[in-house]
mmCIF file with all atom_site columns, C-alpha atoms in Angstrom:
data_model
loop_
_atom_site.group_PDB
_atom_site.id
_atom_site.type_symbol
_atom_site.label_atom_id
_atom_site.label_alt_id
_atom_site.label_comp_id
_atom_site.label_asym_id
_atom_site.label_entity_id
_atom_site.label_seq_id
_atom_site.pdbx_PDB_ins_code
_atom_site.Cartn_x
_atom_site.Cartn_y
_atom_site.Cartn_z
_atom_site.occupancy
_atom_site.B_iso_or_equiv
_atom_site.pdbx_formal_charge
_atom_site.auth_seq_id
_atom_site.auth_comp_id
_atom_site.auth_asym_id
_atom_site.auth_atom_id
_atom_site.pdbx_PDB_model_num
ATOM 1   C CA . ILE N 1 1   ? 5.517   24.383  -21.188 1.00 38.00 ? 848  ILE N CA 1
ATOM 2   C CA . VAL N 1 2   ? 2.248   23.415  -22.075 1.00 38.00 ? 849  VAL N CA 1
ATOM 3   C CA . GLN N 1 3   ? -0.472  21.372  -20.050 1.00 42.00 ? 850  GLN N CA 1
ATOM 4   C CA . GLY N 1 4   ? -0.772  17.775  -20.821 1.00 45.00 ? 851  GLY N CA 1
ATOM 5   C CA . SER N 1 5   ? -2.820  14.790  -20.040 1.00 49.00 ? 852  SER N CA 1
ATOM 6   C CA . ILE N 1 6   ? -3.268  10.948  -20.635 1.00 54.00 ? 853  ILE N CA 1
ATOM 7   C CA . ASP N 1 7   ? -5.074  10.682  -23.787 1.00 57.00 ? 854  ASP N CA 1
ATOM 8   C CA . LEU N 1 8   ? -7.787  8.272   -23.048 1.00 62.00 ? 855  LEU N CA 1
ATOM 9   C CA . PRO N 1 9   ? -10.648 7.431   -24.988 1.00 67.00 ? 856  PRO N CA 1
ATOM 10  C CA . PRO N 1 10  ? -14.312 7.889   -23.804 1.00 76.00 ? 857  PRO N CA 1
ATOM 11  C CA . ILE N 1 11  ? -15.828 4.706   -22.250 1.00 82.00 ? 858  ILE N CA 1
ATOM 12  C CA . GLY N 1 12  ? -19.230 3.577   -21.244 1.00 87.00 ? 859  GLY N CA 1
ATOM 13  C CA . PRO N 1 13  ? -20.612 3.343   -17.699 1.00 89.00 ? 860  PRO N CA 1
ATOM 14  C CA . PHE N 1 14  ? -19.738 -0.194  -17.232 1.00 93.00 ? 861  PHE N CA 1
ATOM 15  C CA . ALA N 1 15  ? -16.056 0.286   -18.355 1.00 91.00 ? 862  ALA N CA 1
ATOM 16  C CA . LEU N 1 16  ? -15.951 3.267   -16.266 1.00 90.00 ? 863  LEU N CA 1
ATOM 17  C CA . LEU N 1 17  ? -16.960 1.209   -13.354 1.00 93.00 ? 864  LEU N CA 1
ATOM 18  C CA . ASP N 1 18  ? -14.269 -1.415  -14.474 1.00 94.00 ? 865  ASP N CA 1
ATOM 19  C CA . PHE N 1 19  ? -11.567 1.017   -14.693 1.00 91.00 ? 866  PHE N CA 1
ATOM 20  C CA . ASN N 1 20  ? -12.361 2.322   -11.255 1.00 91.00 ? 867  ASN N CA 1
ATOM 21  C CA . SER N 1 21  ? -12.301 -1.151  -9.671  1.00 95.00 ? 868  SER N CA 1
ATOM 22  C CA . VAL N 1 22  ? -8.900  -1.793  -11.436 1.00 95.00 ? 869  VAL N CA 1
ATOM 23  C CA . MET N 1 23  ? -7.474  1.480   -10.180 1.00 92.00 ? 870  MET N CA 1
ATOM 24  C CA . ILE N 1 24  ? -8.724  0.624   -6.359  1.00 94.00 ? 871  ILE N CA 1
ATOM 25  C CA . LYS N 1 25  ? -6.796  -2.722  -6.944  1.00 96.00 ? 872  LYS N CA 1
ATOM 26  C CA . ILE N 1 26  ? -3.738  -1.056  -8.245  1.00 95.00 ? 873  ILE N CA 1
ATOM 27  C CA . GLU N 1 27  ? -3.831  1.644   -5.555  1.00 94.00 ? 874  GLU N CA 1
ATOM 28  C CA . LYS N 1 28  ? -4.090  -0.821  -2.681  1.00 95.00 ? 875  LYS N CA 1
ATOM 29  C CA . LEU N 1 29  ? -0.970  -2.743  -4.177  1.00 96.00 ? 876  LEU N CA 1
ATOM 30  C CA . VAL N 1 30  ? 0.730   0.806   -4.299  1.00 93.00 ? 877  VAL N CA 1
ATOM 31  C CA . ARG N 1 31  ? -0.013  1.564   -0.593  1.00 93.00 ? 878  ARG N CA 1
ATOM 32  C CA . GLN N 1 32  ? 1.515   -1.944  0.022   1.00 94.00 ? 879  GLN N CA 1
ATOM 33  C CA . MET N 1 33  ? 4.799   -1.186  -1.630  1.00 92.00 ? 880  MET N CA 1
ATOM 34  C CA . ASP N 1 34  ? 7.872   -1.203  0.336   1.00 88.00 ? 881  ASP N CA 1
ATOM 35  C CA . VAL N 1 35  ? 9.853   1.342   -1.915  1.00 85.00 ? 882  VAL N CA 1
ATOM 36  C CA . SER N 1 36  ? 13.222  0.758   -0.303  1.00 84.00 ? 883  SER N CA 1
ATOM 37  C CA . GLN N 1 37  ? 12.833  -3.163  -0.282  1.00 88.00 ? 884  GLN N CA 1
ATOM 38  C CA . PRO N 1 38  ? 10.290  -4.312  -3.046  1.00 90.00 ? 885  PRO N CA 1
ATOM 39  C CA . SER N 1 39  ? 10.944  -7.605  -2.278  1.00 91.00 ? 886  SER N CA 1
ATOM 40  C CA . ARG N 1 40  ? 9.258   -7.248  1.081   1.00 91.00 ? 887  ARG N CA 1
ATOM 41  C CA . THR N 1 41  ? 6.005   -6.430  -0.613  1.00 93.00 ? 888  THR N CA 1
ATOM 42  C CA . PRO N 1 42  ? 3.362   -8.916  -0.425  1.00 93.00 ? 889  PRO N CA 1
ATOM 43  C CA . ASN N 1 43  ? 3.254   -11.176 -3.338  1.00 94.00 ? 890  ASN N CA 1
ATOM 44  C CA . SER N 1 44  ? 6.345   -9.540  -4.613  1.00 93.00 ? 891  SER N CA 1
ATOM 45  C CA . LEU N 1 45  ? 7.391   -12.681 -6.416  1.00 95.00 ? 892  LEU N CA 1
ATOM 46  C CA . GLU N 1 46  ? 4.251   -13.195 -8.319  1.00 96.00 ? 893  GLU N CA 1
ATOM 47  C CA . LEU N 1 47  ? 3.991   -9.322  -9.063  1.00 96.00 ? 894  LEU N CA 1
ATOM 48  C CA . ASP N 1 48  ? 7.563   -9.426  -10.711 1.00 95.00 ? 895  ASP N CA 1
ATOM 49  C CA . ASN N 1 49  ? 6.674   -12.361 -12.759 1.00 96.00 ? 896  ASN N CA 1
ATOM 50  C CA . ILE N 1 50  ? 3.681   -10.827 -14.335 1.00 96.00 ? 897  ILE N CA 1
ATOM 51  C CA . SER N 1 51  ? 3.670   -8.051  -16.749 1.00 96.00 ? 898  SER N CA 1
ATOM 52  C CA . VAL N 1 52  ? 1.102   -5.157  -16.415 1.00 96.00 ? 899  VAL N CA 1
ATOM 53  C CA . PHE N 1 53  ? -0.679  -6.158  -19.291 1.00 97.00 ? 900  PHE N CA 1
ATOM 54  C CA . GLU N 1 54  ? -1.213  -9.716  -18.141 1.00 97.00 ? 901  GLU N CA 1
ATOM 55  C CA . TRP N 1 55  ? -2.180  -8.372  -14.817 1.00 97.00 ? 902  TRP N CA 1
ATOM 56  C CA . ILE N 1 56  ? -4.670  -5.990  -16.404 1.00 97.00 ? 903  ILE N CA 1
ATOM 57  C CA . GLN N 1 57  ? -6.327  -8.718  -18.390 1.00 96.00 ? 904  GLN N CA 1
ATOM 58  C CA . GLN N 1 58  ? -7.043  -10.695 -15.234 1.00 97.00 ? 905  GLN N CA 1
ATOM 59  C CA . ALA N 1 59  ? -8.056  -7.926  -13.241 1.00 97.00 ? 906  ALA N CA 1
ATOM 60  C CA . ALA N 1 60  ? -10.361 -6.200  -15.659 1.00 96.00 ? 907  ALA N CA 1
ATOM 61  C CA . THR N 1 61  ? -13.764 -7.343  -16.613 1.00 96.00 ? 908  THR N CA 1
ATOM 62  C CA . THR N 1 62  ? -14.375 -5.033  -19.740 1.00 95.00 ? 909  THR N CA 1
ATOM 63  C CA . HIS N 1 63  ? -12.499 -4.872  -23.290 1.00 94.00 ? 910  HIS N CA 1
ATOM 64  C CA . ALA N 1 64  ? -12.519 -1.220  -23.024 1.00 92.00 ? 911  ALA N CA 1
ATOM 65  C CA . VAL N 1 65  ? -10.384 -1.255  -19.985 1.00 93.00 ? 912  VAL N CA 1
ATOM 66  C CA . CYS N 1 66  ? -7.861  -3.907  -21.178 1.00 94.00 ? 913  CYS N CA 1
ATOM 67  C CA . ALA N 1 67  ? -7.179  -1.913  -24.328 1.00 91.00 ? 914  ALA N CA 1
ATOM 68  C CA . MET N 1 68  ? -7.238  1.412   -22.761 1.00 89.00 ? 915  MET N CA 1
ATOM 69  C CA . PHE N 1 69  ? -4.744  0.690   -19.692 1.00 88.00 ? 916  PHE N CA 1
ATOM 70  C CA . PRO N 1 70  ? -1.564  0.128   -22.014 1.00 88.00 ? 917  PRO N CA 1
ATOM 71  C CA . ARG N 1 71  ? -1.834  3.759   -22.869 1.00 85.00 ? 918  ARG N CA 1
ATOM 72  C CA . VAL N 1 72  ? -1.682  4.610   -19.393 1.00 85.00 ? 919  VAL N CA 1
ATOM 73  C CA . VAL N 1 73  ? 1.680   2.597   -19.040 1.00 87.00 ? 920  VAL N CA 1
ATOM 74  C CA . ASN N 1 74  ? 3.034   3.718   -22.162 1.00 85.00 ? 921  ASN N CA 1
ATOM 75  C CA . THR N 1 75  ? 2.318   7.573   -21.348 1.00 79.00 ? 922  THR N CA 1
ATOM 76  C CA . ILE N 1 76  ? 3.755   7.179   -17.528 1.00 82.00 ? 923  ILE N CA 1
ATOM 77  C CA . LEU N 1 77  ? 6.808   4.990   -18.301 1.00 82.00 ? 924  LEU N CA 1
ATOM 78  C CA . GLY N 1 78  ? 7.320   5.213   -22.055 1.00 78.00 ? 925  GLY N CA 1
ATOM 79  C CA . LYS N 1 79  ? 7.373   1.424   -22.212 1.00 83.00 ? 926  LYS N CA 1
ATOM 80  C CA . SER N 1 80  ? 4.731   -1.138  -23.253 1.00 89.00 ? 927  SER N CA 1
ATOM 81  C CA . SER N 1 81  ? 2.747   -2.773  -20.594 1.00 92.00 ? 928  SER N CA 1
ATOM 82  C CA . LYS N 1 82  ? 3.948   -6.027  -21.837 1.00 95.00 ? 929  LYS N CA 1
ATOM 83  C CA . GLU N 1 83  ? 7.464   -5.191  -21.009 1.00 92.00 ? 930  GLU N CA 1
ATOM 84  C CA . VAL N 1 84  ? 7.001   -3.987  -17.528 1.00 93.00 ? 931  VAL N CA 1
ATOM 85  C CA . SER N 1 85  ? 6.446   -6.135  -14.347 1.00 95.00 ? 932  SER N CA 1
ATOM 86  C CA . MET N 1 86  ? 3.479   -5.270  -12.037 1.00 96.00 ? 933  MET N CA 1
ATOM 87  C CA . LEU N 1 87  ? 6.155   -4.874  -9.253  1.00 95.00 ? 934  LEU N CA 1
ATOM 88  C CA . TYR N 1 88  ? 8.150   -2.313  -10.981 1.00 94.00 ? 935  TYR N CA 1
ATOM 89  C CA . PHE N 1 89  ? 5.018   -0.588  -12.049 1.00 93.00 ? 936  PHE N CA 1
ATOM 90  C CA . ILE N 1 90  ? 3.420   -0.277  -8.544  1.00 94.00 ? 937  ILE N CA 1
ATOM 91  C CA . TRP N 1 91  ? 7.126   0.628   -7.102  1.00 93.00 ? 938  TRP N CA 1
ATOM 92  C CA . TYR N 1 92  ? 7.081   3.264   -9.656  1.00 90.00 ? 939  TYR N CA 1
ATOM 93  C CA . ALA N 1 93  ? 3.697   4.319   -8.842  1.00 89.00 ? 940  ALA N CA 1
ATOM 94  C CA . ARG N 1 94  ? 4.558   4.423   -5.060  1.00 89.00 ? 941  ARG N CA 1
ATOM 95  C CA . ASN N 1 95  ? 7.658   6.808   -5.626  1.00 84.00 ? 942  ASN N CA 1
ATOM 96  C CA . GLY N 1 96  ? 5.186   9.115   -7.291  1.00 80.00 ? 943  GLY N CA 1
ATOM 97  C CA . ASP N 1 97  ? 2.770   8.841   -4.340  1.00 81.00 ? 944  ASP N CA 1
ATOM 98  C CA . THR N 1 98  ? -0.044  7.057   -6.245  1.00 79.00 ? 945  THR N CA 1
ATOM 99  C CA . LEU N 1 99  ? -0.993  6.024   -9.835  1.00 83.00 ? 946  LEU N CA 1
ATOM 100 C CA . LYS N 1 100 ? -3.781  8.540   -9.738  1.00 81.00 ? 947  LYS N CA 1
ATOM 101 C CA . ARG N 1 101 ? -1.165  11.313  -9.035  1.00 77.00 ? 948  ARG N CA 1
ATOM 102 C CA . LEU N 1 102 ? 0.934   9.961   -11.850 1.00 77.00 ? 949  LEU N CA 1
ATOM 103 C CA . MET N 1 103 ? -2.015  10.414  -14.106 1.00 77.00 ? 950  MET N CA 1
ATOM 104 C CA . ASP N 1 104 ? -3.558  13.512  -12.881 1.00 68.00 ? 951  ASP N CA 1
ATOM 105 C CA . VAL N 1 105 ? -3.242  16.694  -15.055 1.00 58.00 ? 952  VAL N CA 1
ATOM 106 C CA . MET N 1 106 ? -3.633  19.285  -12.192 1.00 62.00 ? 953  MET N CA 1
ATOM 107 C CA . ASN N 1 107 ? -0.851  18.705  -9.574  1.00 58.00 ? 954  ASN N CA 1
ATOM 108 C CA . GLY N 1 108 ? 0.179   15.498  -11.250 1.00 55.00 ? 955  GLY N CA 1
ATOM 109 C CA . ALA N 1 109 ? 2.965   14.257  -13.397 1.00 56.00 ? 956  ALA N CA 1
ATOM 110 C CA . GLN N 1 110 ? 1.116   14.936  -16.526 1.00 56.00 ? 957  GLN N CA 1
ATOM 111 C CA . GLU N 1 111 ? 0.554   18.643  -15.724 1.00 56.00 ? 958  GLU N CA 1
ATOM 112 C CA . ARG N 1 112 ? 3.213   20.335  -17.843 1.00 59.00 ? 959  ARG N CA 1
ATOM 113 C CA . LYS N 1 113 ? 5.152   19.071  -20.822 1.00 61.00 ? 960  LYS N CA 1
ATOM 114 C CA . PHE N 1 114 ? 7.899   20.958  -22.765 1.00 66.00 ? 961  PHE N CA 1
ATOM 115 C CA . VAL N 1 115 ? 7.340   22.110  -26.154 1.00 69.00 ? 962  VAL N CA 1
ATOM 116 C CA . GLY N 1 116 ? 10.331  20.694  -28.171 1.00 70.00 ? 963  GLY N CA 1
ATOM 117 C CA . GLY N 1 117 ? 11.216  17.955  -25.334 1.00 69.00 ? 964  GLY N CA 1
ATOM 118 C CA . SER N 1 118 ? 12.688  17.924  -21.797 1.00 68.00 ? 965  SER N CA 1
ATOM 119 C CA . ALA N 1 119 ? 16.009  17.417  -23.412 1.00 72.00 ? 966  ALA N CA 1
ATOM 120 C CA . GLN N 1 120 ? 16.254  21.191  -23.828 1.00 78.00 ? 967  GLN N CA 1
ATOM 121 C CA . ILE N 1 121 ? 16.918  21.554  -20.031 1.00 76.00 ? 968  ILE N CA 1
ATOM 122 C CA . SER N 1 122 ? 20.554  19.938  -20.018 1.00 72.00 ? 969  SER N CA 1
ATOM 123 C CA . GLN N 1 123 ? 21.263  21.580  -23.464 1.00 77.00 ? 970  GLN N CA 1
ATOM 124 C CA . ARG N 1 124 ? 20.410  25.079  -22.059 1.00 81.00 ? 971  ARG N CA 1
ATOM 125 C CA . MET N 1 125 ? 22.213  24.392  -18.929 1.00 76.00 ? 972  MET N CA 1
ATOM 126 C CA . ALA N 1 126 ? 25.027  23.189  -20.917 1.00 76.00 ? 973  ALA N CA 1
ATOM 127 C CA . GLU N 1 127 ? 24.940  26.531  -23.106 1.00 81.00 ? 974  GLU N CA 1
ATOM 128 C CA . LYS N 1 128 ? 24.814  28.579  -19.720 1.00 81.00 ? 975  LYS N CA 1
ATOM 129 C CA . ILE N 1 129 ? 27.153  26.950  -17.619 1.00 78.00 ? 976  ILE N CA 1
ATOM 130 C CA . GLY N 1 130 ? 29.589  25.955  -20.386 1.00 69.00 ? 977  GLY N CA 1
ATOM 131 C CA . LEU N 1 131 ? 29.610  22.772  -22.451 1.00 63.00 ? 978  LEU N CA 1
ATOM 132 C CA . GLY N 1 132 ? 32.310  20.365  -21.405 1.00 62.00 ? 979  GLY N CA 1
ATOM 133 C CA . SER N 1 133 ? 33.317  22.137  -18.214 1.00 66.00 ? 980  SER N CA 1
ATOM 134 C CA . VAL N 1 134 ? 30.288  21.118  -15.931 1.00 69.00 ? 981  VAL N CA 1
ATOM 135 C CA . VAL N 1 135 ? 27.546  19.415  -18.268 1.00 71.00 ? 982  VAL N CA 1
ATOM 136 C CA . LYS N 1 136 ? 28.576  16.368  -20.076 1.00 74.00 ? 983  LYS N CA 1
ATOM 137 C CA . LEU N 1 137 ? 26.258  15.622  -23.171 1.00 73.00 ? 984  LEU N CA 1
ATOM 138 C CA . ASP N 1 138 ? 26.383  12.475  -25.445 1.00 78.00 ? 985  ASP N CA 1
ATOM 139 C CA . SER N 1 139 ? 28.331  10.685  -22.596 1.00 82.00 ? 986  SER N CA 1
ATOM 140 C CA . PRO N 1 140 ? 26.409  7.288   -22.210 1.00 86.00 ? 987  PRO N CA 1
ATOM 141 C CA . VAL N 1 141 ? 26.619  6.379   -18.476 1.00 90.00 ? 988  VAL N CA 1
ATOM 142 C CA . GLY N 1 142 ? 27.643  2.895   -17.227 1.00 93.00 ? 989  GLY N CA 1
ATOM 143 C CA . ILE N 1 143 ? 27.790  3.418   -13.413 1.00 93.00 ? 990  ILE N CA 1
ATOM 144 C CA . ILE N 1 144 ? 26.404  5.796   -10.902 1.00 93.00 ? 991  ILE N CA 1
ATOM 145 C CA . ASP N 1 145 ? 28.331  5.063   -7.565  1.00 93.00 ? 992  ASP N CA 1
ATOM 146 C CA . GLN N 1 146 ? 27.311  6.965   -4.408  1.00 91.00 ? 993  GLN N CA 1
ATOM 147 C CA . ASP N 1 147 ? 28.689  4.165   -2.074  1.00 87.00 ? 994  ASP N CA 1
ATOM 148 C CA . ASN N 1 148 ? 32.255  4.754   -1.852  1.00 83.00 ? 995  ASN N CA 1
ATOM 149 C CA . ASP N 1 149 ? 32.349  8.547   -0.880  1.00 85.00 ? 996  ASP N CA 1
ATOM 150 C CA . PRO N 1 150 ? 29.546  9.717   1.167   1.00 82.00 ? 997  PRO N CA 1
ATOM 151 C CA . ASN N 1 151 ? 30.067  13.295  -0.081  1.00 90.00 ? 998  ASN N CA 1
ATOM 152 C CA . ASN N 1 152 ? 30.344  12.753  -3.652  1.00 92.00 ? 999  ASN N CA 1
ATOM 153 C CA . VAL N 1 153 ? 28.996  10.758  -6.539  1.00 93.00 ? 1000 VAL N CA 1
ATOM 154 C CA . CYS N 1 154 ? 31.279  8.989   -9.117  1.00 93.00 ? 1001 CYS N CA 1
ATOM 155 C CA . VAL N 1 155 ? 29.893  8.672   -12.560 1.00 93.00 ? 1002 VAL N CA 1
ATOM 156 C CA . THR N 1 156 ? 31.586  6.187   -14.960 1.00 94.00 ? 1003 THR N CA 1
ATOM 157 C CA . CYS N 1 157 ? 30.923  6.563   -18.449 1.00 92.00 ? 1004 CYS N CA 1
ATOM 158 C CA . ARG N 1 158 ? 30.845  3.357   -20.989 1.00 91.00 ? 1005 ARG N CA 1
ATOM 159 C CA . ASP N 1 159 ? 33.884  4.649   -22.704 1.00 93.00 ? 1006 ASP N CA 1
ATOM 160 C CA . GLY N 1 160 ? 35.595  4.185   -19.006 1.00 94.00 ? 1007 GLY N CA 1
ATOM 161 C CA . THR N 1 161 ? 35.677  8.213   -18.455 1.00 91.00 ? 1008 THR N CA 1
ATOM 162 C CA . GLN N 1 162 ? 34.876  9.041   -14.579 1.00 92.00 ? 1009 GLN N CA 1
ATOM 163 C CA . TYR N 1 163 ? 33.448  12.185  -13.289 1.00 89.00 ? 1010 TYR N CA 1
ATOM 164 C CA . ILE N 1 164 ? 33.435  13.011  -9.575  1.00 90.00 ? 1011 ILE N CA 1
ATOM 165 C CA . ALA N 1 165 ? 30.899  15.591  -8.440  1.00 88.00 ? 1012 ALA N CA 1
ATOM 166 C CA . LYS N 1 166 ? 28.927  16.520  -5.306  1.00 89.00 ? 1013 LYS N CA 1
ATOM 167 C CA . HIS N 1 167 ? 25.746  15.847  -7.407  1.00 85.00 ? 1014 HIS N CA 1
ATOM 168 C CA . ALA N 1 168 ? 24.657  14.276  -10.509 1.00 82.00 ? 1015 ALA N CA 1
ATOM 169 C CA . ILE N 1 169 ? 21.421  15.038  -12.469 1.00 77.00 ? 1016 ILE N CA 1
ATOM 170 C CA . ALA N 1 170 ? 19.974  11.780  -13.987 1.00 77.00 ? 1017 ALA N CA 1
ATOM 171 C CA . ALA N 1 171 ? 17.585  13.087  -16.667 1.00 70.00 ? 1018 ALA N CA 1
ATOM 172 C CA . PHE N 1 172 ? 16.260  9.898   -18.484 1.00 71.00 ? 1019 PHE N CA 1
ATOM 173 C CA . PRO N 1 173 ? 13.170  7.957   -18.859 1.00 65.00 ? 1020 PRO N CA 1
ATOM 174 C CA . PRO N 1 174 ? 12.836  5.131   -16.270 1.00 66.00 ? 1021 PRO N CA 1
ATOM 175 C CA . SER N 1 175 ? 13.083  2.564   -19.096 1.00 61.00 ? 1022 SER N CA 1
ATOM 176 C CA . PHE N 1 176 ? 16.949  3.352   -19.215 1.00 72.00 ? 1023 PHE N CA 1
ATOM 177 C CA . TYR N 1 177 ? 17.406  2.521   -15.514 1.00 76.00 ? 1024 TYR N CA 1
ATOM 178 C CA . LYS N 1 178 ? 18.147  -1.132  -16.288 1.00 76.00 ? 1025 LYS N CA 1
ATOM 179 C CA . HIS N 1 179 ? 21.271  -0.005  -18.617 1.00 83.00 ? 1026 HIS N CA 1
ATOM 180 C CA . ILE N 1 180 ? 23.011  1.575   -15.477 1.00 90.00 ? 1027 ILE N CA 1
ATOM 181 C CA . GLN N 1 181 ? 24.610  -0.058  -12.495 1.00 92.00 ? 1028 GLN N CA 1
ATOM 182 C CA . TRP N 1 182 ? 23.551  1.790   -9.490  1.00 90.00 ? 1029 TRP N CA 1
ATOM 183 C CA . LYS N 1 183 ? 25.496  1.797   -6.291  1.00 90.00 ? 1030 LYS N CA 1
ATOM 184 C CA . PRO N 1 184 ? 23.796  1.581   -4.088  1.00 86.00 ? 1031 PRO N CA 1
ATOM 185 C CA . GLU N 1 185 ? 21.190  -0.505  -6.117  1.00 81.00 ? 1032 GLU N CA 1
ATOM 186 C CA . LEU N 1 186 ? 17.889  1.315   -6.800  1.00 69.00 ? 1033 LEU N CA 1
#
């Protein structure tokens, strides 16, 4: 494990003030987010119909911030700021407590990274526990269902194979969430 951070270029004092202003606006939206019912968030429809990129272009006053913020989104979500709605972005930030917390190195989401990638966790679990018996690799998931049985989770792979277990670990980037049917919906 190595320490990591969001690699942002140095910016001038006006851009720094602009960045702070944009962060304050975003954190205000994050505090208003209803995580369990994002549609109840003030202006949710508008926020869902604008990309983070477009929102930043409107909220920022300096070119430096407009050019820098897409790096923040890409680092946190692994997606382009043009592909992510502002509503999803603030929902994601709220689930991480705040956007600042997701960006922070110390005690934040960017504090540690795995040399060789985080996929090693499931690979080493599979080696330790026994590949095929408990850990299933290379099995694209279609449905994660926790509705039918309160004591178990049913995972249905795209090939139709089903697994029922007490727990399931979904270890993939948020950009993959849309490819899975969640029951109940996220």
